[in-house]
mmCIF file of C-alpha atoms in Angstrom:
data_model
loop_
_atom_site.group_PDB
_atom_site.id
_atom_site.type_symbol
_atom_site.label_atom_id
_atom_site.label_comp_id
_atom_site.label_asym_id
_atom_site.label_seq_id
_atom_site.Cartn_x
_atom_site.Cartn_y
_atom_site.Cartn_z
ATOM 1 C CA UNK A 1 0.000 0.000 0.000
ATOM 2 C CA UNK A 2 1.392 3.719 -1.069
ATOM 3 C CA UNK A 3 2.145 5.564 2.341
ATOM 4 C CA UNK A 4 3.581 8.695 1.041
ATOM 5 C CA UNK A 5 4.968 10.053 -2.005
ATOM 6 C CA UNK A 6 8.182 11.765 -2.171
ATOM 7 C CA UNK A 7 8.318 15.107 -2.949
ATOM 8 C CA UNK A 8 10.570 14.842 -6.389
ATOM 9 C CA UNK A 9 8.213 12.318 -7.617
ATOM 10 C CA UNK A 10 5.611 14.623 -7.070
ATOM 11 C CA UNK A 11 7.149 16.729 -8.701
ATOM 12 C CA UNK A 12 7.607 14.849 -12.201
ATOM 13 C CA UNK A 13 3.764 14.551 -12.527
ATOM 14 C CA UNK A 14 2.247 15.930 -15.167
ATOM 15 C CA UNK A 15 0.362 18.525 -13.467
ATOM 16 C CA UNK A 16 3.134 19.551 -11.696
ATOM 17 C CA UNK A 17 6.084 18.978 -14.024
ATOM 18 C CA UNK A 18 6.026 22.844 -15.377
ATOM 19 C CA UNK A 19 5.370 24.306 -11.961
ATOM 20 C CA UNK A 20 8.263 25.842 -10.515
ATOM 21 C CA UNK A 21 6.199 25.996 -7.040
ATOM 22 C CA UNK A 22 5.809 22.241 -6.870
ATOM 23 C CA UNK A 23 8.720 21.846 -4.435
ATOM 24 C CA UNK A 24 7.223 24.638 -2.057
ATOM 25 C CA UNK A 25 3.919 23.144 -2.660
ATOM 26 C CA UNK A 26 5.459 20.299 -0.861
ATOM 27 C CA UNK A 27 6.955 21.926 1.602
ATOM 28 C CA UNK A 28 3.361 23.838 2.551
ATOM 29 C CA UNK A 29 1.674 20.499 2.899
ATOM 30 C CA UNK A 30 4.225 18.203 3.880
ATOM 31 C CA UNK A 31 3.838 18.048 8.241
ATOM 32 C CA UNK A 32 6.881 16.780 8.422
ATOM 33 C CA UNK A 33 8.876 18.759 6.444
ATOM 34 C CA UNK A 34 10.869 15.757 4.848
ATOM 35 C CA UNK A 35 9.746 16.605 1.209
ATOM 36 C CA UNK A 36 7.636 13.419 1.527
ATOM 37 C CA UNK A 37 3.902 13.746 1.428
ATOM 38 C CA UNK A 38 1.354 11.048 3.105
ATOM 39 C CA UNK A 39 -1.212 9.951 0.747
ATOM 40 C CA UNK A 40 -3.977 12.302 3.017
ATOM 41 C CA UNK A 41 -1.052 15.354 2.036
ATOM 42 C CA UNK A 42 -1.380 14.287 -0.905
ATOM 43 C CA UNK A 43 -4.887 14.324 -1.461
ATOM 44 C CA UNK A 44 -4.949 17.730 0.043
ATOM 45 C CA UNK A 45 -3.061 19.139 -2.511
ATOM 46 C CA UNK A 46 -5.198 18.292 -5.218
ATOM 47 C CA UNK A 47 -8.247 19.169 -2.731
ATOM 48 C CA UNK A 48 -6.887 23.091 -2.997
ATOM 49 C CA UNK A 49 -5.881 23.264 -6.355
ATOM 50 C CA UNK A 50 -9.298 21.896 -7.535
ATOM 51 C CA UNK A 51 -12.101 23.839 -8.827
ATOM 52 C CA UNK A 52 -14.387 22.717 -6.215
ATOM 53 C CA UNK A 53 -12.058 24.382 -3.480
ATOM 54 C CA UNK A 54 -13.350 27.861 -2.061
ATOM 55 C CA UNK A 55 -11.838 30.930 -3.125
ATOM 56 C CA UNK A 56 -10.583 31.256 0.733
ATOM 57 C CA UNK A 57 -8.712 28.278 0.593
ATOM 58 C CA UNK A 58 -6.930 29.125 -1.862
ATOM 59 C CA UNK A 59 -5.696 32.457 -1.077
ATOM 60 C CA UNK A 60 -4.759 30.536 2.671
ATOM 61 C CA UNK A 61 -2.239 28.328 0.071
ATOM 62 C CA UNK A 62 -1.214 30.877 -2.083
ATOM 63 C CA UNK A 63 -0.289 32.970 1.062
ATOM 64 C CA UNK A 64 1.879 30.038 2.515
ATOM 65 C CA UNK A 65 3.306 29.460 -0.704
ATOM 66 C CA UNK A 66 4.921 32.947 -0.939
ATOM 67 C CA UNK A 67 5.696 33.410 2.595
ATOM 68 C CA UNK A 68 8.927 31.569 2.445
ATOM 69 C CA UNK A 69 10.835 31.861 5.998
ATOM 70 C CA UNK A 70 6.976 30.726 7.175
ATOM 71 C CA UNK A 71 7.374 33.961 9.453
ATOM 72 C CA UNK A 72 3.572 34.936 8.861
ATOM 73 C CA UNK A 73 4.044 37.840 6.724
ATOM 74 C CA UNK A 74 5.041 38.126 2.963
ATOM 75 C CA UNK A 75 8.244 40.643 3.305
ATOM 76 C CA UNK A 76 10.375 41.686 0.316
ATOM 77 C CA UNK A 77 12.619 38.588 0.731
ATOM 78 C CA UNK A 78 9.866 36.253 0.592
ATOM 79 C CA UNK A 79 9.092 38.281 -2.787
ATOM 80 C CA UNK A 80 12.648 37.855 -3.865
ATOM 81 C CA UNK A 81 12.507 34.648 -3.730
ATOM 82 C CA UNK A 82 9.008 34.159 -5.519
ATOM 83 C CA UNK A 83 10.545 36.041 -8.602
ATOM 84 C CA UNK A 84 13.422 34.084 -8.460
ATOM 85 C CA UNK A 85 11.303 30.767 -8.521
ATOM 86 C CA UNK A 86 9.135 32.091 -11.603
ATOM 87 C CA UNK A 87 12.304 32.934 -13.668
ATOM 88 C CA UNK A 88 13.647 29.328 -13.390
ATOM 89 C CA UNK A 89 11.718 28.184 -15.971
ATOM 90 C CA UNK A 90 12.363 31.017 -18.116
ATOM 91 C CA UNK A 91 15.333 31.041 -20.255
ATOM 92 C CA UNK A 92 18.611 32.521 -19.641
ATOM 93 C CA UNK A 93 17.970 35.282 -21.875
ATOM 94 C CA UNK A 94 14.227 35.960 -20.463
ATOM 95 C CA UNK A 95 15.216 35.527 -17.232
ATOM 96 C CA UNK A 96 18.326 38.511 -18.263
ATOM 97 C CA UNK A 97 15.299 40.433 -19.177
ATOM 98 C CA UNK A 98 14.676 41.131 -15.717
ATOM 99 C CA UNK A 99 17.187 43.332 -14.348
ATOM 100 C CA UNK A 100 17.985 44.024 -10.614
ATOM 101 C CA UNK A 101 16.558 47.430 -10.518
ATOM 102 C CA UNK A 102 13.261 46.111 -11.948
ATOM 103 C CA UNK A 103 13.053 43.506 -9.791
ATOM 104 C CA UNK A 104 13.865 46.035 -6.716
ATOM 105 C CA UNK A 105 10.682 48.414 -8.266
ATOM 106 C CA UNK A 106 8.270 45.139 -8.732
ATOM 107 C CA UNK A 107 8.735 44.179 -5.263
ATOM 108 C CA UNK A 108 8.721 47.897 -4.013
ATOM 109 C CA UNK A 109 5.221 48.193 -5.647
ATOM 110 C CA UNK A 110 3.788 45.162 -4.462
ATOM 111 C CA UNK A 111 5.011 45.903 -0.483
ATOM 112 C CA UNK A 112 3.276 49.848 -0.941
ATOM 113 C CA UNK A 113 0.706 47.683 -2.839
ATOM 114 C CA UNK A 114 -0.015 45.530 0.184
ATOM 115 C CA UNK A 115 0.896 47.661 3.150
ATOM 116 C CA UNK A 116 -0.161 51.230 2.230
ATOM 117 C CA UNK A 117 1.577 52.113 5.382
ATOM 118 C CA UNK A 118 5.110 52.009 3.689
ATOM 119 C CA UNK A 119 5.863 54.602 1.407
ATOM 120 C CA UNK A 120 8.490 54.556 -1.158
ATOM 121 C CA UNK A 121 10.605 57.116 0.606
ATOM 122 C CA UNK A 122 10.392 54.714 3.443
ATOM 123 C CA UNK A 123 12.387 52.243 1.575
ATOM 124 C CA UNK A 124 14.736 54.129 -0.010
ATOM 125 C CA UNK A 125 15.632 55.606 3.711
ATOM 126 C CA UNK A 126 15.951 52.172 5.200
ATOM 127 C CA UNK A 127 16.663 49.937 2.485
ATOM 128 C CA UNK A 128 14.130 47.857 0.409
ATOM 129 C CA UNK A 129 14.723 44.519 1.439
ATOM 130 C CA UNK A 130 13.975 45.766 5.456
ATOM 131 C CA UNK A 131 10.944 47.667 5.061
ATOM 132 C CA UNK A 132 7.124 46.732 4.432
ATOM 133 C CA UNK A 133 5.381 43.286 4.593
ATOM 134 C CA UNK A 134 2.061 42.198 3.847
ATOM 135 C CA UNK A 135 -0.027 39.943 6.670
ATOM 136 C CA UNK A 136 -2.541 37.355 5.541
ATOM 137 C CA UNK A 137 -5.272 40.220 5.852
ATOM 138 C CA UNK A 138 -3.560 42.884 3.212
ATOM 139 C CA UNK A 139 -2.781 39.456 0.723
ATOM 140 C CA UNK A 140 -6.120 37.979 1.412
ATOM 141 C CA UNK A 141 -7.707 42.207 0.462
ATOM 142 C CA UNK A 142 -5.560 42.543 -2.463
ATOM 143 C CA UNK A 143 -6.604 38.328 -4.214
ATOM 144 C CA UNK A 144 -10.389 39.628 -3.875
ATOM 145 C CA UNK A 145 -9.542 42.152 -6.085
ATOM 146 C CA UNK A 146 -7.817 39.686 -8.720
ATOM 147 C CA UNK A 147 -10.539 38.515 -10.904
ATOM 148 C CA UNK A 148 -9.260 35.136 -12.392
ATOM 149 C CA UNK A 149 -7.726 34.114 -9.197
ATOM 150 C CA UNK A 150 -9.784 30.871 -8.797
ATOM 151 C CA UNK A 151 -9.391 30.033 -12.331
ATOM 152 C CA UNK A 152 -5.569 30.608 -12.102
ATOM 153 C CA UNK A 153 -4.627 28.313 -8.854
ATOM 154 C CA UNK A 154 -6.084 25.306 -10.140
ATOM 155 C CA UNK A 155 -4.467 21.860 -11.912
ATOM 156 C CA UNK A 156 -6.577 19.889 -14.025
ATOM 157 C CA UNK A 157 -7.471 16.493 -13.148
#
């Protein structure tokens, strides 16, 4: 009987072969943090990503999925490292596209996005990586107002 899958051969199934999140997605629903998931892990997974799921489900997910040091918050880090994720699958020369500055203005936007508290003058004073992060409540705000949201965190079956 299958007890648990490991997370790499998750990861070479089809529906999550092209997803550069399928390793975090792991990680987020793995309890034991092994990179293993038990077959009840595993059924969560496709639980969330299905169409059936709730819209609040899925932004709970999403939101674990980006914050990466699992500190509660989505900081400029945590959005470093989403951006990095995304441009693996790009090419070398897409991913060159991307230069530091731009990624340093993306992120800035998002955090003044998020938290409306920070300003940009804020993190030019005290550096953009250590100002601004969004909490569950400011992500959770700003996915309502993403129309194909639902549509977009989903795998087909």
């Amino acid at each position: 009987m299958l007890r648990s899958l490991v997370g790499s051969e998750m990861c070479i199934r089809d529906r999550f072969r092209n997803n550069p999140f399928a390793h975090r997605i792991v990680d987020v629903f793995s309890e034991r943090g092994d990179e293993t998931l038990t077959f009840e892990e595993f059924l969560d997974v496709f639980s969330v990503f299905s169409a059936r799921a709730t819209k609040e489900d899925k932004i709970k997910v999403a939101f674990r999925i980006y914050d990466f040091d699992d500190n509660g918050f989505i900081d400029p880090v945590d959005l470093e490292m989403v951006m990095d994720t995304m441009l693996r699958l790009a090419d070398e020369e897409d991913a060159e596209r991307l230069s530091q500055e731009e990624r340093i203005c993306i992120i800035q936007r998002v955090i003044t996005e998020g938290d409306p508290s920070i300003t940009e003058e804020d993190q030019q004073k005290h550096g953009w990586q250590n100002v601004g992060q969004i909490s569950y409540h400011e992500f959770e705000r700003i996915m309502h107002r993403v129309p194909d949201f639902e549509s977009k965190f989903y795998i087909s079956f």
